[in-house]
CSV table of C-alpha atoms in Angstrom, one decimal:
chain,number,residue,atom,x,y,z
A,18,UNK,CA,-31.8,-17.3,-13.1
A,19,UNK,CA,-32.2,-16.5,-9.4
A,20,UNK,CA,-30.0,-18.8,-6.8
A,21,UNK,CA,-31.9,-21.2,-4.5
A,22,UNK,CA,-30.7,-18.7,-2.0
A,23,UNK,CA,-32.2,-15.5,-3.7
A,24,UNK,CA,-35.7,-17.5,-3.7
A,25,UNK,CA,-35.5,-18.4,-0.1
A,26,UNK,CA,-34.9,-14.6,0.7
A,27,UNK,CA,-37.6,-13.2,-1.4
A,28,UNK,CA,-39.9,-15.4,0.0
A,29,UNK,CA,-39.4,-15.1,3.9
A,30,UNK,CA,-39.8,-11.2,3.1
A,31,UNK,CA,-42.6,-11.5,1.4
A,32,UNK,CA,-43.5,-13.2,4.6
A,33,UNK,CA,-43.7,-9.5,5.7
A,34,UNK,CA,-45.8,-8.0,3.2
A,35,UNK,CA,-48.4,-10.4,3.4
A,36,UNK,CA,-48.4,-10.0,7.1
A,37,UNK,CA,-47.9,-13.5,8.1
A,38,UNK,CA,-45.1,-12.5,10.2
A,39,UNK,CA,-45.1,-9.3,12.2
A,40,UNK,CA,-41.9,-7.3,12.9
A,41,UNK,CA,-39.8,-9.2,16.1
A,42,UNK,CA,-42.0,-12.4,15.1
A,43,UNK,CA,-39.9,-15.7,15.6
A,44,UNK,CA,-39.5,-17.0,12.0
A,45,UNK,CA,-38.6,-21.5,11.6
A,46,UNK,CA,-36.0,-22.4,12.4
A,47,UNK,CA,-33.2,-23.4,10.1
A,48,UNK,CA,-34.3,-27.1,10.0
A,49,UNK,CA,-38.0,-26.4,9.1
A,50,UNK,CA,-36.5,-24.0,6.2
A,51,UNK,CA,-34.7,-25.9,5.0
A,52,UNK,CA,-38.0,-28.6,4.8
A,53,UNK,CA,-40.5,-26.1,4.2
A,54,UNK,CA,-38.3,-24.7,1.4
A,55,UNK,CA,-37.0,-28.1,0.0
A,56,UNK,CA,-33.5,-26.6,-0.2
A,57,UNK,CA,-29.8,-27.6,1.9
A,58,UNK,CA,-29.2,-26.4,5.6
A,59,UNK,CA,-26.4,-24.5,3.2
A,60,UNK,CA,-29.2,-23.0,0.9
A,61,UNK,CA,-30.3,-21.8,4.3
A,62,UNK,CA,-27.6,-20.4,5.5
A,63,UNK,CA,-26.9,-18.3,2.9
A,64,UNK,CA,-30.1,-16.6,2.9
A,65,UNK,CA,-30.5,-16.3,6.9
A,66,UNK,CA,-26.7,-14.3,6.6
A,67,UNK,CA,-27.8,-12.0,3.7
A,68,UNK,CA,-30.5,-11.0,5.5
A,69,UNK,CA,-28.7,-10.9,8.5
A,70,UNK,CA,-25.6,-8.5,6.7
A,71,UNK,CA,-29.0,-6.4,5.1
A,72,UNK,CA,-30.6,-6.0,8.5
A,73,UNK,CA,-33.3,-7.5,7.9
A,74,UNK,CA,-33.5,-10.6,10.0
A,75,UNK,CA,-31.5,-10.7,13.9
A,76,UNK,CA,-30.5,-14.0,15.7
A,77,UNK,CA,-31.0,-14.3,19.6
A,78,UNK,CA,-28.6,-16.9,21.3
A,79,UNK,CA,-30.2,-19.5,21.9
A,80,UNK,CA,-33.4,-18.5,21.3
A,81,UNK,CA,-33.7,-18.0,16.9
A,82,UNK,CA,-34.3,-15.4,14.1
A,83,UNK,CA,-36.5,-12.9,14.3
A,84,UNK,CA,-37.0,-10.7,11.4
A,85,UNK,CA,-36.7,-6.9,11.8
A,86,UNK,CA,-39.3,-4.0,11.3
A,87,UNK,CA,-38.9,-3.7,7.9
A,88,UNK,CA,-39.5,0.2,7.8
A,89,UNK,CA,-36.5,0.4,10.4
A,90,UNK,CA,-34.6,-1.6,8.3
A,91,UNK,CA,-35.0,0.5,5.4
A,92,UNK,CA,-34.7,4.1,6.7
A,93,UNK,CA,-30.8,2.8,8.5
A,94,UNK,CA,-30.1,2.2,4.8
A,95,UNK,CA,-30.8,5.3,3.9
A,96,UNK,CA,-28.6,6.8,7.4
A,97,UNK,CA,-26.2,4.6,7.5
A,98,UNK,CA,-23.3,4.2,5.4
A,99,UNK,CA,-22.8,1.1,3.7
A,100,UNK,CA,-20.1,-1.3,1.6
A,101,UNK,CA,-20.8,-4.3,-0.1
A,102,UNK,CA,-18.3,-6.6,-0.2
A,103,UNK,CA,-18.0,-9.5,-2.8
A,104,UNK,CA,-15.8,-12.0,-3.0
A,105,UNK,CA,-15.2,-15.2,-4.9
A,106,UNK,CA,-15.7,-17.1,-2.0
A,107,UNK,CA,-17.1,-17.3,1.7
A,108,UNK,CA,-17.1,-19.4,4.0
A,109,UNK,CA,-14.0,-22.1,3.7
A,110,UNK,CA,-10.2,-21.5,3.3
A,111,UNK,CA,-8.6,-18.1,3.7
A,112,UNK,CA,-11.9,-16.0,3.0
A,113,UNK,CA,-13.4,-16.1,6.5
A,114,UNK,CA,-10.3,-14.2,8.2
A,115,UNK,CA,-10.2,-11.9,5.0
A,116,UNK,CA,-13.8,-10.5,5.8
A,117,UNK,CA,-13.7,-11.0,9.5
A,118,UNK,CA,-10.9,-8.3,8.6
A,119,UNK,CA,-13.1,-6.5,6.8
A,120,UNK,CA,-16.4,-6.6,8.6
A,121,UNK,CA,-14.7,-6.2,12.0
A,122,UNK,CA,-13.4,-2.7,10.7
A,123,UNK,CA,-16.1,-1.5,9.2
A,124,UNK,CA,-18.9,-2.4,12.5
A,125,UNK,CA,-15.9,-0.4,14.5
A,126,UNK,CA,-16.6,2.8,12.1
A,127,UNK,CA,-20.1,2.0,11.8
A,128,UNK,CA,-20.6,1.0,8.4
A,129,UNK,CA,-22.9,-1.4,7.7
A,130,UNK,CA,-21.2,-4.2,5.7
A,131,UNK,CA,-23.5,-6.1,2.4
A,132,UNK,CA,-21.8,-9.6,2.1
A,133,UNK,CA,-22.4,-11.8,-1.2
A,134,UNK,CA,-19.9,-14.1,-3.1
A,135,UNK,CA,-19.6,-15.6,-6.8
A,136,UNK,CA,-18.1,-18.7,-6.7
A,137,UNK,CA,-15.9,-17.4,-8.9
A,138,UNK,CA,-18.7,-17.9,-11.9
A,139,UNK,CA,-18.7,-15.1,-14.1
A,140,UNK,CA,-22.5,-15.2,-13.7
A,141,UNK,CA,-22.8,-15.2,-10.1
A,142,UNK,CA,-20.6,-12.1,-10.6
A,143,UNK,CA,-23.3,-10.5,-12.5
A,144,UNK,CA,-26.0,-11.6,-10.2
A,145,UNK,CA,-24.4,-10.5,-7.7
A,146,UNK,CA,-22.7,-7.3,-8.5
A,147,UNK,CA,-26.9,-6.1,-9.6
A,148,UNK,CA,-28.3,-7.7,-6.5
A,149,UNK,CA,-25.0,-5.2,-4.3
A,150,UNK,CA,-26.1,-2.0,-6.7
A,151,UNK,CA,-29.7,-2.4,-6.2
A,152,UNK,CA,-29.0,-1.5,-2.6
A,153,UNK,CA,-27.9,2.2,-1.5
A,154,UNK,CA,-24.0,1.1,-1.1
A,155,UNK,CA,-20.6,4.1,-0.5
A,156,UNK,CA,-17.8,2.0,-1.3
A,157,UNK,CA,-17.7,-1.7,-2.5
A,158,UNK,CA,-15.1,-4.3,-2.0
A,159,UNK,CA,-14.7,-7.0,-4.3
A,160,UNK,CA,-12.5,-10.0,-5.4
A,161,UNK,CA,-12.5,-10.4,-9.1
A,162,UNK,CA,-13.8,-13.1,-10.6
A,163,UNK,CA,-11.9,-15.3,-12.7
A,164,UNK,CA,-9.6,-12.7,-13.2
A,165,UNK,CA,-6.7,-13.7,-15.7
A,166,UNK,CA,-10.0,-12.9,-18.6
A,167,UNK,CA,-12.0,-10.1,-19.4
A,168,UNK,CA,-14.6,-9.7,-17.5
A,169,UNK,CA,-18.0,-9.3,-18.6
A,170,UNK,CA,-19.2,-7.0,-16.0
A,171,UNK,CA,-17.2,-4.1,-16.9
A,172,UNK,CA,-20.7,-2.3,-17.2
A,173,UNK,CA,-21.8,-2.7,-14.1
A,174,UNK,CA,-17.7,-1.1,-12.8
A,175,UNK,CA,-18.6,1.3,-15.3
A,176,UNK,CA,-21.7,2.3,-13.6
A,177,UNK,CA,-20.2,2.6,-10.0
A,178,UNK,CA,-17.3,4.7,-11.6
A,179,UNK,CA,-20.2,6.6,-13.3
A,180,UNK,CA,-22.0,7.1,-9.6
A,181,UNK,CA,-18.8,8.0,-7.9
A,182,UNK,CA,-19.3,5.4,-6.1
A,183,UNK,CA,-15.4,4.2,-4.8
A,184,UNK,CA,-14.4,0.4,-5.0
A,185,UNK,CA,-11.4,-1.5,-5.0
A,186,UNK,CA,-10.1,-5.4,-6.0
A,187,UNK,CA,-8.5,-7.5,-3.5
A,188,UNK,CA,-6.8,-10.4,-4.3
A,189,UNK,CA,-6.1,-9.7,-8.0
A,190,UNK,CA,-7.6,-6.9,-10.5
A,191,UNK,CA,-9.4,-6.3,-13.8
A,192,UNK,CA,-5.9,-4.5,-16.1
A,193,UNK,CA,-9.1,-2.6,-17.6
A,194,UNK,CA,-10.5,-0.6,-14.8
A,195,UNK,CA,-8.2,1.9,-13.0
A,196,UNK,CA,-9.0,1.4,-9.2
A,197,UNK,CA,-6.9,0.9,-6.1
A,198,UNK,CA,-5.6,-2.7,-5.8
A,199,UNK,CA,-4.2,-5.0,-2.9
A,200,UNK,CA,-2.5,-8.0,-3.3
A,201,UNK,CA,0.5,-10.2,-3.2
A,202,UNK,CA,3.5,-10.4,-5.4
A,203,UNK,CA,1.9,-13.8,-6.2
A,204,UNK,CA,5.5,-13.6,-8.9
A,205,UNK,CA,8.0,-13.4,-6.1
A,206,UNK,CA,6.2,-15.6,-4.0
A,207,UNK,CA,6.4,-18.7,-6.7
A,208,UNK,CA,10.4,-17.7,-7.3
A,209,UNK,CA,10.9,-17.8,-3.2
A,210,UNK,CA,9.7,-21.8,-3.4
A,211,UNK,CA,11.8,-22.6,-6.3
A,212,UNK,CA,14.5,-21.2,-5.1
A,213,UNK,CA,14.2,-22.8,-1.8
A,214,UNK,CA,13.5,-26.3,-3.8
A,215,UNK,CA,17.0,-25.8,-5.2
A,216,UNK,CA,19.1,-24.6,-2.3
A,217,UNK,CA,17.4,-28.7,-1.2
A,218,UNK,CA,19.0,-30.3,-4.3
A,219,UNK,CA,15.8,-30.3,-6.5
A,220,UNK,CA,16.0,-30.4,-9.8
A,221,UNK,CA,13.3,-32.6,-11.2
A,222,UNK,CA,10.0,-29.6,-10.0
A,223,UNK,CA,6.7,-29.5,-11.0
A,224,UNK,CA,4.5,-27.1,-10.7
A,225,UNK,CA,0.8,-26.6,-10.4
A,226,UNK,CA,-1.4,-24.0,-11.0
A,227,UNK,CA,-5.1,-22.6,-11.2
A,228,UNK,CA,-4.9,-20.8,-15.2
A,229,UNK,CA,-8.6,-18.7,-14.9
A,230,UNK,CA,-7.1,-16.5,-12.2
A,231,UNK,CA,-3.8,-13.6,-12.2
A,232,UNK,CA,-2.9,-15.3,-8.9
A,233,UNK,CA,-2.6,-18.8,-10.5
A,234,UNK,CA,-1.0,-17.0,-13.8
A,235,UNK,CA,1.6,-15.1,-12.0
A,236,UNK,CA,2.1,-17.8,-10.2
A,237,UNK,CA,3.1,-19.9,-12.9
A,238,UNK,CA,4.9,-17.1,-14.7
A,239,UNK,CA,7.3,-16.6,-11.1
A,240,UNK,CA,7.7,-20.4,-11.6
A,241,UNK,CA,8.7,-20.9,-15.0
A,242,UNK,CA,11.0,-17.6,-14.2
A,243,UNK,CA,12.9,-19.2,-12.1
A,244,UNK,CA,13.7,-22.2,-13.3
A,245,UNK,CA,14.6,-21.2,-16.5
A,246,UNK,CA,17.4,-18.7,-14.7
A,247,UNK,CA,18.5,-21.6,-13.3
A,248,UNK,CA,18.5,-23.2,-16.4
A,249,UNK,CA,16.2,-25.9,-15.2
A,250,UNK,CA,14.3,-26.9,-18.7
A,251,UNK,CA,10.9,-27.7,-18.5
A,252,UNK,CA,8.9,-30.0,-20.2
A,253,UNK,CA,5.1,-30.2,-20.3
A,254,UNK,CA,5.0,-33.1,-17.9
A,255,UNK,CA,6.3,-30.3,-14.9
A,256,UNK,CA,3.7,-28.0,-15.7
A,257,UNK,CA,-0.2,-29.0,-14.5
A,258,UNK,CA,-2.8,-26.2,-15.2
A,259,UNK,CA,-6.4,-25.9,-14.4
A,260,UNK,CA,-9.8,-24.8,-14.0
A,261,UNK,CA,-11.6,-23.3,-11.5
A,262,UNK,CA,-14.2,-26.0,-12.8
A,263,UNK,CA,-10.9,-29.1,-13.0
A,264,UNK,CA,-10.3,-28.6,-9.5
A,265,UNK,CA,-12.5,-31.2,-8.2
A,266,UNK,CA,-12.4,-33.7,-12.0
A,267,UNK,CA,-9.9,-34.0,-14.1
A,268,UNK,CA,-7.2,-31.9,-11.3
A,269,UNK,CA,-6.7,-35.4,-9.6
A,270,UNK,CA,-6.1,-37.2,-12.5
A,271,UNK,CA,-3.5,-35.3,-13.8
A,272,UNK,CA,-1.5,-35.2,-10.8
A,273,UNK,CA,-1.7,-39.2,-10.3
A,274,UNK,CA,-0.5,-39.8,-13.7
A,275,UNK,CA,2.7,-38.0,-13.0
A,276,UNK,CA,3.2,-39.3,-9.6
A,277,UNK,CA,2.4,-42.9,-10.9
A,278,UNK,CA,5.7,-42.3,-12.8
A,279,UNK,CA,8.7,-43.8,-12.1
A,280,UNK,CA,10.6,-40.7,-12.8
A,281,UNK,CA,8.3,-39.2,-10.7
A,282,UNK,CA,9.1,-34.9,-9.1
A,283,UNK,CA,10.9,-34.9,-6.4
A,284,UNK,CA,9.6,-30.9,-5.6
A,285,UNK,CA,6.7,-29.8,-6.2
A,286,UNK,CA,4.8,-26.3,-5.9
A,287,UNK,CA,1.0,-25.6,-5.7
A,288,UNK,CA,-1.2,-22.8,-6.6
A,289,UNK,CA,-2.5,-22.9,-3.2
A,290,UNK,CA,-2.4,-25.3,0.2
A,291,UNK,CA,-5.8,-26.8,-1.1
A,292,UNK,CA,-3.8,-27.7,-3.8
A,293,UNK,CA,-1.0,-29.1,-2.1
A,294,UNK,CA,-3.2,-30.8,1.2
A,295,UNK,CA,-4.5,-33.6,-2.8
A,296,UNK,CA,-1.2,-33.7,-3.4
A,297,UNK,CA,-0.5,-34.8,-0.6
A,298,UNK,CA,-2.9,-37.4,0.2
A,299,UNK,CA,-2.1,-38.3,-3.8
A,300,UNK,CA,1.6,-39.1,-2.6
A,301,UNK,CA,0.0,-41.1,0.0
A,302,UNK,CA,-2.1,-43.1,-1.8
A,303,UNK,CA,0.7,-43.7,-4.2
A,304,UNK,CA,3.3,-45.4,-1.1
A,305,UNK,CA,5.5,-42.1,-1.5
A,306,UNK,CA,6.7,-40.5,1.7
A,307,UNK,CA,6.6,-36.9,1.9
A,308,UNK,CA,9.0,-35.2,2.1
A,309,UNK,CA,11.4,-38.0,2.1
A,310,UNK,CA,10.7,-39.0,-1.5
A,311,UNK,CA,8.5,-35.8,-2.7
A,312,UNK,CA,9.0,-32.2,-1.1
A,313,UNK,CA,5.7,-30.3,-1.0
A,314,UNK,CA,5.2,-26.3,-1.2
A,315,UNK,CA,1.6,-24.2,-0.7
A,316,UNK,CA,0.9,-20.9,-1.2
A,317,UNK,CA,-1.5,-18.7,1.6
A,318,UNK,CA,0.2,-20.2,5.0
A,319,UNK,CA,-3.5,-21.5,5.1
A,320,UNK,CA,-4.7,-22.9,8.8
A,321,UNK,CA,-5.1,-26.5,6.5
A,322,UNK,CA,-0.6,-25.8,6.2
A,323,UNK,CA,-0.7,-26.1,9.8
A,324,UNK,CA,-3.2,-29.2,10.3
A,325,UNK,CA,-1.8,-31.7,7.9
A,326,UNK,CA,0.8,-34.3,8.7
A,327,UNK,CA,2.8,-33.6,7.7
A,328,UNK,CA,2.6,-29.4,8.4
A,329,UNK,CA,3.2,-27.6,4.6
A,330,UNK,CA,6.1,-25.7,3.6
A,331,UNK,CA,3.9,-22.9,2.2
A,332,UNK,CA,4.5,-19.1,1.5
A,333,UNK,CA,2.4,-15.6,3.5
A,334,UNK,CA,-0.4,-14.1,2.3
A,335,UNK,CA,-1.8,-11.6,4.7
A,336,UNK,CA,-5.4,-12.9,4.9
A,337,UNK,CA,-7.0,-11.2,7.6
A,338,UNK,CA,-4.2,-7.4,7.3
A,339,UNK,CA,-5.7,-7.2,3.6
A,340,UNK,CA,-9.0,-7.7,5.1
A,341,UNK,CA,-8.4,-5.2,7.2
A,342,UNK,CA,-6.3,-2.3,5.3
A,343,UNK,CA,-9.5,-2.7,2.4
A,344,UNK,CA,-12.1,-1.6,5.1
A,345,UNK,CA,-9.4,0.9,6.0
A,346,UNK,CA,-8.9,1.7,1.9
A,347,UNK,CA,-12.2,2.1,1.2
A,348,UNK,CA,-13.3,4.1,4.3
A,349,UNK,CA,-11.1,6.4,3.5
A,350,UNK,CA,-12.3,6.7,-0.3
A,351,UNK,CA,-15.4,7.5,0.5
A,352,UNK,CA,-15.0,10.4,3.0
A,353,UNK,CA,-12.4,11.9,0.5
A,354,UNK,CA,-15.8,11.3,-2.2
A,355,UNK,CA,-13.6,8.5,-4.6
A,356,UNK,CA,-9.9,11.1,-4.9
A,357,UNK,CA,-7.4,8.0,-5.1
A,358,UNK,CA,-3.0,7.9,-5.6
A,359,UNK,CA,-1.7,5.5,-7.3
A,360,UNK,CA,0.2,4.4,-3.4
A,361,UNK,CA,-3.4,3.7,-2.6
A,362,UNK,CA,-2.7,0.0,-3.9
A,363,UNK,CA,-1.2,-2.7,-1.6
A,364,UNK,CA,1.3,-5.2,-2.8
A,365,UNK,CA,2.1,-6.9,0.1
A,366,UNK,CA,5.4,-8.6,0.2
A,367,UNK,CA,5.3,-12.4,0.2
A,368,UNK,CA,7.6,-14.5,2.9
A,369,UNK,CA,8.6,-18.3,3.3
A,370,UNK,CA,7.0,-20.5,6.3
A,371,UNK,CA,9.4,-23.7,6.2
A,372,UNK,CA,7.8,-26.6,7.9
A,373,UNK,CA,7.9,-30.4,7.4
A,374,UNK,CA,6.9,-31.4,3.7
A,375,UNK,CA,9.9,-30.5,2.5
A,376,UNK,CA,13.8,-31.8,3.2
A,377,UNK,CA,16.4,-32.2,1.0
A,378,UNK,CA,16.9,-34.2,-1.8
């Protein structure tokens, strides 16, 4: 089943095929497209963003959206080198920083970027890969979807390998696919967070982890290992796990249940800053002060960590640097005919950023 934005894209392309609009004609505004296709602004923007990335449309600041000359576009795509970029998300959290690093580096080297996302959904990954491979791509940068599970889309990756199209993975990797990867040392990052809580005197510690991604599994394992090394006996109430689909539904209920208890944890390490923000709000709802009653640590050093009150103590993620490094590596592999070494992979060292959400017990 096609996504709504894909249907919108196809209809806009048909306008040229059916000569409703000619090359360089102005097309309806975002609001007009919303009314015309009965879709949300997000859907329209996603469709236009993809069309712009693929050079089927272009914007003129203050004027509007215009159709490109499709013959010129197809010629451009055939003549120039194109890199597909597939991430779990595009417009929120740390992903704009990663994509900006990729985009700026590729454009500086005269590469085109074809951008898509999976929303961390296996079926969306399938359709996105199919869409990207339908274009002429010379390389692929991708973030695995639900990387803690075996991917049902291995066939697409094997197809890339057979065609000698270089691809790399960011943030995580599928163990069964041997390609370079760029990841944060999530296991070590969790250990650093727990160690800091221990230095503050916290022993009643809780961890919250997403377990359908390898990042979450590795962070959970680091949390458990550090607790065991310091003789902290963890019980079932000290580790909360959740799936991507449960972030807005079941997860808040799990957190509320444990925070409401009289013997609630005094230190909480969260899968990322978004979850830390949720915990912060739930604590406030229960009239608990942060950090006086509960210390909270996030992960990723995102913009969220700097904007909330109190500002979050967190673990670093390289974000834009990861994007730059990924773009440089894929260009190198394209130029070297996909000859890669184990040393091409990067494991970024995490560090602790101390702010106001943590304090001695």
